[in-house]
PDB file of C-alpha atoms in Angstrom:
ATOM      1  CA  UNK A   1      53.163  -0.948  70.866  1.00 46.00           C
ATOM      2  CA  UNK A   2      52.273   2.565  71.585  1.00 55.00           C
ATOM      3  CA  UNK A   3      48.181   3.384  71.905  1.00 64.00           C
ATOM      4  CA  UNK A   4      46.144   4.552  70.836  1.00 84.00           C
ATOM      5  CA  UNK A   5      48.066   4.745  67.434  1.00 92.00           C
ATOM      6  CA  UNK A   6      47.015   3.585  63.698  1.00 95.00           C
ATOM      7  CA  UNK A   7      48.838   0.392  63.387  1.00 95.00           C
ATOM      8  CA  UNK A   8      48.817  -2.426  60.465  1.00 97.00           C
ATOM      9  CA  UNK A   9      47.697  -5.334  62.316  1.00 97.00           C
ATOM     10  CA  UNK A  10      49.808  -8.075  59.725  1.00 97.00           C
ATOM     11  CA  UNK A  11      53.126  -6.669  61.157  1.00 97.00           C
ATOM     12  CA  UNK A  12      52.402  -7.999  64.606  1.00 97.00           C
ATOM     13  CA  UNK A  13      52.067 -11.591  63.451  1.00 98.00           C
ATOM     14  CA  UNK A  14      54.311 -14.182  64.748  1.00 98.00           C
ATOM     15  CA  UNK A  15      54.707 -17.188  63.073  1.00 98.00           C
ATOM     16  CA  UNK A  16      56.044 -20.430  64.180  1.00 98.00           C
ATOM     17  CA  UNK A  17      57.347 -23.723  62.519  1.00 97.00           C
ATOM     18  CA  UNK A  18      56.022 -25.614  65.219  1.00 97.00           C
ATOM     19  CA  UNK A  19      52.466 -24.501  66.182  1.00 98.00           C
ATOM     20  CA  UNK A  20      50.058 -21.353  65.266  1.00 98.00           C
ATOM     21  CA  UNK A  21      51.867 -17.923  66.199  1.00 98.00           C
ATOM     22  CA  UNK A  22      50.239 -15.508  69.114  1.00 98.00           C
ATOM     23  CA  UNK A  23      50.644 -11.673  69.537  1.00 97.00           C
ATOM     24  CA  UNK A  24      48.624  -9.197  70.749  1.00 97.00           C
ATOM     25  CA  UNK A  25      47.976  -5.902  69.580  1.00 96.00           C
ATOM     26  CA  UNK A  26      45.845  -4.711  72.797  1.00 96.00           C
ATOM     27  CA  UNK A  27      44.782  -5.896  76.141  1.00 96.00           C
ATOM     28  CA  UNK A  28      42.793  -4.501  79.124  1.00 96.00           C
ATOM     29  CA  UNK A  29      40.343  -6.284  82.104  1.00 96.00           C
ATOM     30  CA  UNK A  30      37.821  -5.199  79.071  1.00 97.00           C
ATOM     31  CA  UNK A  31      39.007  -6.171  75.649  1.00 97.00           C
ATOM     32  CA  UNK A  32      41.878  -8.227  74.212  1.00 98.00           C
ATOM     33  CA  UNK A  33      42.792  -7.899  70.908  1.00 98.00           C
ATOM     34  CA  UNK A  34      45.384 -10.612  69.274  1.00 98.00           C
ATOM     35  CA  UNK A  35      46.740 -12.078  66.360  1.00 98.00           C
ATOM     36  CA  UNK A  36      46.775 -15.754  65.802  1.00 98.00           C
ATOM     37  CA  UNK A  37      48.917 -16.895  62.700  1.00 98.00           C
ATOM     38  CA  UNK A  38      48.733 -20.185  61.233  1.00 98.00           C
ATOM     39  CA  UNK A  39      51.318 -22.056  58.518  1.00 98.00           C
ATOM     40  CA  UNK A  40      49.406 -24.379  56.050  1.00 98.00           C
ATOM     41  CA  UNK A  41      48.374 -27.340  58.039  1.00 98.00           C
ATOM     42  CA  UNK A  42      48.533 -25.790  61.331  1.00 98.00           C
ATOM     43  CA  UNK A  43      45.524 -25.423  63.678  1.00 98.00           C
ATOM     44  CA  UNK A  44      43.752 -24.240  66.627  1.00 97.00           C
ATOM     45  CA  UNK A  45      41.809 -26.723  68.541  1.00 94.00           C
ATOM     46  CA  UNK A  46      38.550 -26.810  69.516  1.00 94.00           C
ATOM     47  CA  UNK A  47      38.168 -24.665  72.795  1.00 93.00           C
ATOM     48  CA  UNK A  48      35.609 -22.486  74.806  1.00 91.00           C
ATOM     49  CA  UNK A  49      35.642 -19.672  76.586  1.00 88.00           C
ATOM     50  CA  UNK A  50      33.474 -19.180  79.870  1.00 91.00           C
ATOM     51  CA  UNK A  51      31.773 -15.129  80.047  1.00 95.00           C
ATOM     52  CA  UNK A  52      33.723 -14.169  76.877  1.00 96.00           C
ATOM     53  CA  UNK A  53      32.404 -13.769  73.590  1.00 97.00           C
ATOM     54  CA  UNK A  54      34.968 -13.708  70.802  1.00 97.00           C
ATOM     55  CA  UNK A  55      35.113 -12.238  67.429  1.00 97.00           C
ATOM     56  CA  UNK A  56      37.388 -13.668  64.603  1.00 98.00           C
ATOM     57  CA  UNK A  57      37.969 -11.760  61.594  1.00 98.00           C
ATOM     58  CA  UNK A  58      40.316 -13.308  58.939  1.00 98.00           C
ATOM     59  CA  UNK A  59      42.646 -10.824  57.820  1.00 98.00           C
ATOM     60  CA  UNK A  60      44.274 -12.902  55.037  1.00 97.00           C
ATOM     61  CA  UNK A  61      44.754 -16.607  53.496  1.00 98.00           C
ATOM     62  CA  UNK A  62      41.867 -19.370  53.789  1.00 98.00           C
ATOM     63  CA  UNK A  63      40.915 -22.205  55.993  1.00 98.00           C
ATOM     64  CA  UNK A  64      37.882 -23.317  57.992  1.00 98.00           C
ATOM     65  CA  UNK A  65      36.301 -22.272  61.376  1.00 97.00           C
ATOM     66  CA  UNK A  66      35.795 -25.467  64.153  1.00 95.00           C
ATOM     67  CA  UNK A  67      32.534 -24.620  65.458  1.00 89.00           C
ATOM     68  CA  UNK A  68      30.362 -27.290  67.625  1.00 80.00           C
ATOM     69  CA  UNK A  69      31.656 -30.458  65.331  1.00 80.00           C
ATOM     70  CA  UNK A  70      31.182 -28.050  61.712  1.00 91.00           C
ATOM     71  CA  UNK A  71      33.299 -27.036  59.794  1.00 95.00           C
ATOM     72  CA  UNK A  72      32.726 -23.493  58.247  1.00 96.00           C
ATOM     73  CA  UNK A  73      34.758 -22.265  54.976  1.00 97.00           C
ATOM     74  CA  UNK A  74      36.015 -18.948  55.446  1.00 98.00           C
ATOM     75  CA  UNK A  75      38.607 -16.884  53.547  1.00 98.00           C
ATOM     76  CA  UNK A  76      39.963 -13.203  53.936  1.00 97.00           C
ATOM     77  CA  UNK A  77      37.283 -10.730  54.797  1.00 97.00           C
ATOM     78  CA  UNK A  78      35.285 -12.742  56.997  1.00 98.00           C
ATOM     79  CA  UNK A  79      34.172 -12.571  60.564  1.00 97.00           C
ATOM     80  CA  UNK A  80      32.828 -15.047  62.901  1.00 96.00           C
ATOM     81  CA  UNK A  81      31.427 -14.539  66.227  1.00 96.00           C
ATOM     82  CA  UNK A  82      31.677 -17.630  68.769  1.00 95.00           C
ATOM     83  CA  UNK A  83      29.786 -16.538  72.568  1.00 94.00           C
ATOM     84  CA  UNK A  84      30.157 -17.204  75.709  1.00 94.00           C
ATOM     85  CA  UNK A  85      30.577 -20.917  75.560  1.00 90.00           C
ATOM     86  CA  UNK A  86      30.519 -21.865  71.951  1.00 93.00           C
ATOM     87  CA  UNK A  87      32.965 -24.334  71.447  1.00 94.00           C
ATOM     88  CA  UNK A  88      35.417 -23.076  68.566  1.00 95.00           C
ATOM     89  CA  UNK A  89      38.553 -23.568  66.741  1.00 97.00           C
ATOM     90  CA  UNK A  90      40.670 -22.794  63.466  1.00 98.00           C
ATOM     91  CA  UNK A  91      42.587 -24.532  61.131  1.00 98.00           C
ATOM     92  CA  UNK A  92      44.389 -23.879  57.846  1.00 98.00           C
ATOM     93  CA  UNK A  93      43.589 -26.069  54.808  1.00 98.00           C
ATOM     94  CA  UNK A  94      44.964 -23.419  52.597  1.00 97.00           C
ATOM     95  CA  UNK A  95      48.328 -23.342  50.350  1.00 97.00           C
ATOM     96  CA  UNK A  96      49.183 -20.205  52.072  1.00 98.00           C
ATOM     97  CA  UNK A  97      49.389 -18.712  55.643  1.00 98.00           C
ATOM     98  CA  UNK A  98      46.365 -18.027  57.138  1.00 98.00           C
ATOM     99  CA  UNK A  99      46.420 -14.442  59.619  1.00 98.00           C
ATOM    100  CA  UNK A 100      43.343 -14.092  61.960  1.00 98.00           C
ATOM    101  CA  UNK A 101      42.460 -11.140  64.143  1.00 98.00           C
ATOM    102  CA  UNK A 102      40.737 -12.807  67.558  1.00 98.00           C
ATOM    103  CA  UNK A 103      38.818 -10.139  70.066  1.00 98.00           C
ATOM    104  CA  UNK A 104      38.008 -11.204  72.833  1.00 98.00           C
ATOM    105  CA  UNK A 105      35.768  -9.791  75.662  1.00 98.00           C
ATOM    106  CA  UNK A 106      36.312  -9.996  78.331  1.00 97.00           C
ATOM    107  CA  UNK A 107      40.012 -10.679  78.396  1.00 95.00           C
ATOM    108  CA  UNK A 108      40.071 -14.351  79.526  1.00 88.00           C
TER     109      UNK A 108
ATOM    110  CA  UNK B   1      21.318 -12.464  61.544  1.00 46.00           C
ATOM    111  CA  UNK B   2      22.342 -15.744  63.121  1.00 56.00           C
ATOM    112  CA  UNK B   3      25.081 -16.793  64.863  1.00 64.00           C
ATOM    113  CA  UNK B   4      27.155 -18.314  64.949  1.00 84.00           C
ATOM    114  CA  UNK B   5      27.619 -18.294  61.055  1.00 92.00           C
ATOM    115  CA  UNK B   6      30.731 -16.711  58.832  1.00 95.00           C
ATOM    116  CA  UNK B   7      29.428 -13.323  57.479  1.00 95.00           C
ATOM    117  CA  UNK B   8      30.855 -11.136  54.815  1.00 97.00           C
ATOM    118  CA  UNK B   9      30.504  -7.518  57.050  1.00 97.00           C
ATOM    119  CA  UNK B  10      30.444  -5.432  53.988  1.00 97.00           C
ATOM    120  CA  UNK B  11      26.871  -6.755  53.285  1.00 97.00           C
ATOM    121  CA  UNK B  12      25.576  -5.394  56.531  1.00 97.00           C
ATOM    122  CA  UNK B  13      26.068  -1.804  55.806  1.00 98.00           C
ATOM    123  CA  UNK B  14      23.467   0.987  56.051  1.00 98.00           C
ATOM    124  CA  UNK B  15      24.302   4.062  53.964  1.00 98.00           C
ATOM    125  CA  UNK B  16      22.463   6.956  54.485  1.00 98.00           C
ATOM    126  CA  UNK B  17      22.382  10.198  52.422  1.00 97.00           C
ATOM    127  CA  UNK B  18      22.188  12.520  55.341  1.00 97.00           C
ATOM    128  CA  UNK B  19      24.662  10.945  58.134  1.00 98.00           C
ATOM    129  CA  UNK B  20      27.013   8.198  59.119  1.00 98.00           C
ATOM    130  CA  UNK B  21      25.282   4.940  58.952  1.00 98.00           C
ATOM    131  CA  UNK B  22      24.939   2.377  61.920  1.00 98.00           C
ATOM    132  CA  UNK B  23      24.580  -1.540  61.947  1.00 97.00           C
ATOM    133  CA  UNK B  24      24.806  -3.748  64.374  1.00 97.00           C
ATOM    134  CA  UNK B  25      26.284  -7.373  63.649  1.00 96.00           C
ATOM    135  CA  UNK B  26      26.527  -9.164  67.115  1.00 96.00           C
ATOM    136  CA  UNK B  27      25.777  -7.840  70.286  1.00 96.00           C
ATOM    137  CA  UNK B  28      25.801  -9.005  74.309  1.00 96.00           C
ATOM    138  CA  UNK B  29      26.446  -7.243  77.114  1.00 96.00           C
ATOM    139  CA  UNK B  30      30.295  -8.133  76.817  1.00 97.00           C
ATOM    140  CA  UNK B  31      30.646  -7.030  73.593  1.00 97.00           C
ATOM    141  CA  UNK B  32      29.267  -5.107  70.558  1.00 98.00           C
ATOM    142  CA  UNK B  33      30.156  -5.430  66.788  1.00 98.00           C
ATOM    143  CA  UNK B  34      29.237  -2.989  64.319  1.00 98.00           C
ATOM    144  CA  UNK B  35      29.616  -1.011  61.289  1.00 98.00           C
ATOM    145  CA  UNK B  36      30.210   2.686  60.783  1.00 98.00           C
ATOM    146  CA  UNK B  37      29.484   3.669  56.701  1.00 98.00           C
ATOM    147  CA  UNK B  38      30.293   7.032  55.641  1.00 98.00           C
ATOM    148  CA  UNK B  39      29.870   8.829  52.607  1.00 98.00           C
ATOM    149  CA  UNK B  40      32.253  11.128  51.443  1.00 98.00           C
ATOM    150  CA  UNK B  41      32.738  14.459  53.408  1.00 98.00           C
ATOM    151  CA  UNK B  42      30.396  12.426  56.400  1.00 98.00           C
ATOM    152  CA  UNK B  43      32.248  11.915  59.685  1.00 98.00           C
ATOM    153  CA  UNK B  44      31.083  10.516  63.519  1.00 97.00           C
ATOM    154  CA  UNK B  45      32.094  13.728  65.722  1.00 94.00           C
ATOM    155  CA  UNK B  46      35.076  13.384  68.764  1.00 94.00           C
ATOM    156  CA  UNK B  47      33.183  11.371  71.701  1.00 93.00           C
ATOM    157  CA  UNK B  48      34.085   8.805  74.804  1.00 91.00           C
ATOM    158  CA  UNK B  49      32.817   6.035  76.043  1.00 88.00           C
ATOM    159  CA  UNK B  50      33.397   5.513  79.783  1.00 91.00           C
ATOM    160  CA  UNK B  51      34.067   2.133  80.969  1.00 95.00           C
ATOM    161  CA  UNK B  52      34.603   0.869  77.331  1.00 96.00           C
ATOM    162  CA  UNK B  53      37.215   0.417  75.269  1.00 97.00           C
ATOM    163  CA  UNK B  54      36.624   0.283  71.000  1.00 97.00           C
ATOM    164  CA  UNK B  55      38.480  -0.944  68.529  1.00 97.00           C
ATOM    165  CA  UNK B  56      38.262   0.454  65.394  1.00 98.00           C
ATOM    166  CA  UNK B  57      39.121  -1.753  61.712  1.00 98.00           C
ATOM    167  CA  UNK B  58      39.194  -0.035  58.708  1.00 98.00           C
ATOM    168  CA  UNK B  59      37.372  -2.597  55.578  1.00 98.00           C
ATOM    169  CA  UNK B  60      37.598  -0.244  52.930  1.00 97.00           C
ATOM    170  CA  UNK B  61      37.980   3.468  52.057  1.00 98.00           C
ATOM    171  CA  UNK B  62      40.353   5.949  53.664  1.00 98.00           C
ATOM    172  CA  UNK B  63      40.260   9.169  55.952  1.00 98.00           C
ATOM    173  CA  UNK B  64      41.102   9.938  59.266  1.00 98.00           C
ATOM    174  CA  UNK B  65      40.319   8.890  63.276  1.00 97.00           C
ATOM    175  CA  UNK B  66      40.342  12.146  65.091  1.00 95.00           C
ATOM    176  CA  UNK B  67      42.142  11.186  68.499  1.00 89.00           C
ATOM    177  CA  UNK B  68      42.432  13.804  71.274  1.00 80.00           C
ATOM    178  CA  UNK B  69      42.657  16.691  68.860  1.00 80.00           C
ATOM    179  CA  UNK B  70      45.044  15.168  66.384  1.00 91.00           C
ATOM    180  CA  UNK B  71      43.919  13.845  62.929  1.00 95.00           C
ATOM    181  CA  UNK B  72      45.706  10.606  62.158  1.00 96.00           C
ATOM    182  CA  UNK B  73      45.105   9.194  58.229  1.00 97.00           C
ATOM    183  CA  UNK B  74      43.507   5.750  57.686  1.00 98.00           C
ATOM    184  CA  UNK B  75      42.968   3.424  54.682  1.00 98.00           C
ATOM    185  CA  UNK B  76      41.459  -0.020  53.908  1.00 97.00           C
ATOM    186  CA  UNK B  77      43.194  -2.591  56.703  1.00 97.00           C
ATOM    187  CA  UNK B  78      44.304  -0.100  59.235  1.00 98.00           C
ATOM    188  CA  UNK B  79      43.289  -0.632  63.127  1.00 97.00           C
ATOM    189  CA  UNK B  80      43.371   1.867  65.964  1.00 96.00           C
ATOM    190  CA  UNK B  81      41.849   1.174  69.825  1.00 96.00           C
ATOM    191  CA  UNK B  82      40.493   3.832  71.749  1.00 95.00           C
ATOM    192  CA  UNK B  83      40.514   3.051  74.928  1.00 94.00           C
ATOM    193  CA  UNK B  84      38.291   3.916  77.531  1.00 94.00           C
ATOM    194  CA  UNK B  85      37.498   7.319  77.892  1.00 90.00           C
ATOM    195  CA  UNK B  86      40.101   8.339  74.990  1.00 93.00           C
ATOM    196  CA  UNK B  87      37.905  10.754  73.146  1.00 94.00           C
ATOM    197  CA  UNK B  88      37.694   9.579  69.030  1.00 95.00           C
ATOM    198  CA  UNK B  89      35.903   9.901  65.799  1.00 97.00           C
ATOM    199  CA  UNK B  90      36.050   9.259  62.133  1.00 98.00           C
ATOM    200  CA  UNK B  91      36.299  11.510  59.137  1.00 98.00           C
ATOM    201  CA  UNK B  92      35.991  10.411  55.063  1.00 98.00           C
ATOM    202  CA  UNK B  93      38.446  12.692  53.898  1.00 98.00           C
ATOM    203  CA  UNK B  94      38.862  10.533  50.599  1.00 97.00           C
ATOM    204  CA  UNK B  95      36.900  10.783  47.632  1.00 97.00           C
ATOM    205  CA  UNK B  96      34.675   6.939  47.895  1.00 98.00           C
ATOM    206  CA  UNK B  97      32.987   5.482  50.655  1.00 98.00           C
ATOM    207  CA  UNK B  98      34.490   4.336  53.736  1.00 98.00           C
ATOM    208  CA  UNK B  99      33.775   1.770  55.681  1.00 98.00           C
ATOM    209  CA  UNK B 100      34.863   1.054  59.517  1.00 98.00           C
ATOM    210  CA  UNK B 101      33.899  -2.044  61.789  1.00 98.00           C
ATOM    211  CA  UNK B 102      33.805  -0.723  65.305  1.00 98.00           C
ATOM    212  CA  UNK B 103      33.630  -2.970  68.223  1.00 98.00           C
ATOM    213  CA  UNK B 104      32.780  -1.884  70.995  1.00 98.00           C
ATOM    214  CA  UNK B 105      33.966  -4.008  74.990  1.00 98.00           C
ATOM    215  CA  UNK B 106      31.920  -3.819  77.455  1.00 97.00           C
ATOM    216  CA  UNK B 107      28.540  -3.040  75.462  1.00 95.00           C
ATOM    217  CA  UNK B 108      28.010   0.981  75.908  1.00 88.00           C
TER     218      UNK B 108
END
């Protein structure tokens, strides 16, 4: 898309029968900004990133956060920052889709 | 607070009487999460970061970003990214308060 503009970040989302949907809504050496879109049952593994810090912030639906062998409840509205290194994932145990903004900085 | 846990960002918000209010929620040298709360009629004057870009999510509220002279409306849900050196600033135009998560890549 064309920046900088004012964008709704939900109509970006890709979702796949197969395996959680990727977009992204901004990327530069600095700061990538994505979507990652999950259908009930679907799920991100657990996964680090080296020198990137990443900040998750559920935009809608309900599931848990994967972080270092917990599992944290989280639902629309919240945010979750995993560091440099923190092992982290995501997976929907909702009824419903489950639409998370990921940040990440650097880009990886 | 501590990481990494699941907040609710909302709670985190300093409102002040006489200016925009500031919070930070995470910060490292890669990358800095915070909160911008403004009262009606208070607004965060046109600036730019060099070297960093900043993403700007809207959590409640409405008014406008102010983007290179223009004035582009905002409500609850909407994102914009300024990237580096793209001068930018809020407005509450609207008649509650309005709350923005800013996050900032590299750490200014």
């Amino acid at each position: 898309m064309d920046h900088p503009s004012v964008i709704r970040p939900e109509a970006y989302a890709e979702w796949r029968t197969e395996k959680m949907g990727k977009s992204t809504l901004f990327e530069s050496p600095r700061l990538l900004v994505g979507l990652n879109a999950f259908e009930p049952g679907q799920s991100h593994a657990l996964h680090a990133h080296a020198g990137t810090d990443k900040l998750y912030h559920v935009l809608y639906g309900e599931g848990v956060f994967l972080l270092e062998g917990r599992e944290l409840a989280m639902r629309a509205g919240d945010v979750l920052v995993a560091p440099d290194g923190v092992p982290h994932g995501v997976k929907n145990t909702g009824a419903g889709r489950l639409l998370v903004m990921a940040v990440l900085a650097p880009a990886p």
